[in-house]
Amino acid sequence: MADFAAEVRRLMAERGMSLRGLAKASNYDPSYLSKVLSGHKPSSPYLAARLDDALAGSGMIRAAAQEPPPRRAGKASNQQRKPSGAVEALQVAMTGDPAGPDIGADGLAELVLHYAHALAVAPSAAVYGELLSARSFAGTLLGRSAPRQRPDLTVTAGWLSSLLAISAADLGDHAAAVVWCADTERRGRDASYPELLGWAALTRALIAWYQGDPLASAAAARRGQADGQPGSVAHAKLAAQEMRCRAMLGDAAGMAAARRRAAAAMALLGPPAPAASVYSIPRAEDPPYTATSLLLAGRYAEAAQMTRLIIDTAYHPQARAPWDQPTNYARALLILALAAAGLGDLDQAVAAGTAALDCGRIVWPTIVLAGKLDQALARRFPGATGEANFHARYLDAGTHLALPASRPQPARNPR
């Protein structure tokens, strides 16, 4: 039987269809589809069915997908990790220059800005590896001088550790994430830079939130507000995170108080960042996570209305392709889908939920929310065609998480 990728390429050639055309017809990210066909990402029965339909394969692609993929030659396990291209560039720029340490510190600070944007738009295990290389190089530079002599470099190392914590959390590696949170906190204290403490606390709070522990999440958010920097984005997000924790716990008074604190923190912020970043925040009339809080309080119509406004004003879906959106865009769509499900609108819920899972990179928080939507649809619309279609799409999405190692599949009773 033909190899899956070879069969897809054969039919593409016969139909005169390009990779981008196939991606559009099957509603997949072209870069993801390219990696599947080159063997760098796994296929799935759902993807095979979509490609078979798009190429009119009469079941040939579905059948080819059942065959085991050809074995790829592995690299030696003892191969030493190579520095990333960015770190190699810094090493060359520093060579022979008396200002080498300053060049290295300035370059790493630029990388913090670069990766803060990259993680917002295209998080992946590859980006995590590049961040690990940059953080290792920062540690090498720190080892050549006392931290108190280079507080700027200590802060940069803290930012890189914060980015590693965020990246590890997105990839579902919570053990690594809490290690990097601890290092972020240490660097923040060493350099007397409380904003780093706020971001570490927010990452801890979000991990607990998506693990379904609002009490632990609220406690982390409160600690972060006490230790962090007032007037920072992290401080505003921490207050907003406590708000939605209170909503999940059914504490209406606590939710209202946290919402007021979040609004006050938002009023202290400076101009918004020009580009998407994991350290930026959408500017709106209400604090972030307000729509989620309304959803949890059962105020579905208000949650849907607010989420639509956020989607239109913060993400501009008409001007940007779904796979170019920040990962928060997918989560906004899932909040809209959950609100629609609460209102009894199956078609809107399935459309928004499917659109969220077609947004390119799928990270762990996104799949957690998709699982909640899957369960909500199963409760409200058991046996409906739309509910079954979303369930299949959700199971398929679980194979697309950019994790560095094996992971559990989405949990739900088999049909």
Coordinates of N, CA, C and O in Angstrom, one line a residue, residues 22 34 55 64 92 144 171 177 197 200 202 208 210 221 234 237 255 336 347-348 375:
L22 N -4.3 23.0 -0.8 CA -4.7 21.9 0.0 C -5.0 22.3 1.4 O -6.0 21.9 2.0
S34 N 2.7 20.9 5.9 CA 4.0 20.7 5.4 C 4.8 19.8 6.3 O 5.5 18.8 5.8
L55 N -9.0 16.1 -1.8 CA -8.4 15.7 -3.0 C -9.2 14.6 -3.7 O -8.7 14.1 -4.7
A64 N -4.1 4.8 3.3 CA -2.6 4.9 3.4 C -2.3 5.4 4.8 O -1.2 5.0 5.3
V92 N 29.9 35.1 18.0 CA 30.8 35.7 16.9 C 30.9 37.2 17.1 O 32.0 37.7 17.0
R144 N 30.7 34.8 34.7 CA 32.0 35.5 34.5 C 32.0 36.8 35.4 O 33.1 37.5 35.4
L171 N 3.4 24.0 26.6 CA 3.6 22.7 26.1 C 3.2 21.6 27.0 O 3.3 20.4 26.7
A177 N 8.0 24.1 34.1 CA 7.5 25.4 34.2 C 7.7 26.0 35.6 O 8.2 27.1 35.8
L197 N 8.8 38.9 39.6 CA 8.0 38.1 40.6 C 6.6 38.0 40.2 O 5.9 37.0 40.4
A200 N 6.2 35.5 37.3 CA 6.3 34.1 37.8 C 5.0 33.7 38.5 O 4.5 32.6 38.3
L202 N 2.0 34.8 38.0 CA 0.9 34.7 37.0 C 1.0 33.3 36.3 O 0.0 32.7 36.1
A208 N -2.3 26.5 37.7 CA -3.3 25.9 38.7 C -4.8 26.1 38.1 O -5.6 25.2 38.3
Y210 N -5.8 26.2 34.9 CA -6.1 25.2 33.9 C -6.1 23.8 34.4 O -6.6 22.9 33.7
A221 N -2.3 34.3 42.6 CA -2.6 35.6 42.1 C -2.4 36.7 43.2 O -1.9 37.7 43.0
A234 N 1.6 42.6 34.4 CA 1.5 41.4 35.3 C 0.6 41.7 36.5 O -0.3 40.9 36.8
K237 N -3.0 41.7 35.2 CA -3.5 40.4 34.9 C -3.7 39.5 36.2 O -4.6 38.7 36.2
M255 N -15.5 38.3 43.4 CA -15.3 38.6 42.0 C -15.5 40.1 41.7 O -14.6 40.7 40.9
L336 N -16.3 32.2 23.5 CA -17.5 32.5 22.7 C -18.3 31.3 22.5 O -19.5 31.3 22.6
D347 N -25.1 25.5 16.7 CA -24.3 25.8 15.5 C -23.2 26.8 15.8 O -22.1 26.7 15.3
Q348 N -23.6 27.9 16.5 CA -22.6 28.9 16.8 C -21.5 28.3 17.7 O -20.3 28.7 17.5
Q375 N -17.3 18.7 26.6 CA -18.1 18.2 27.6 C -19.5 18.9 27.7 O -20.5 18.3 27.9

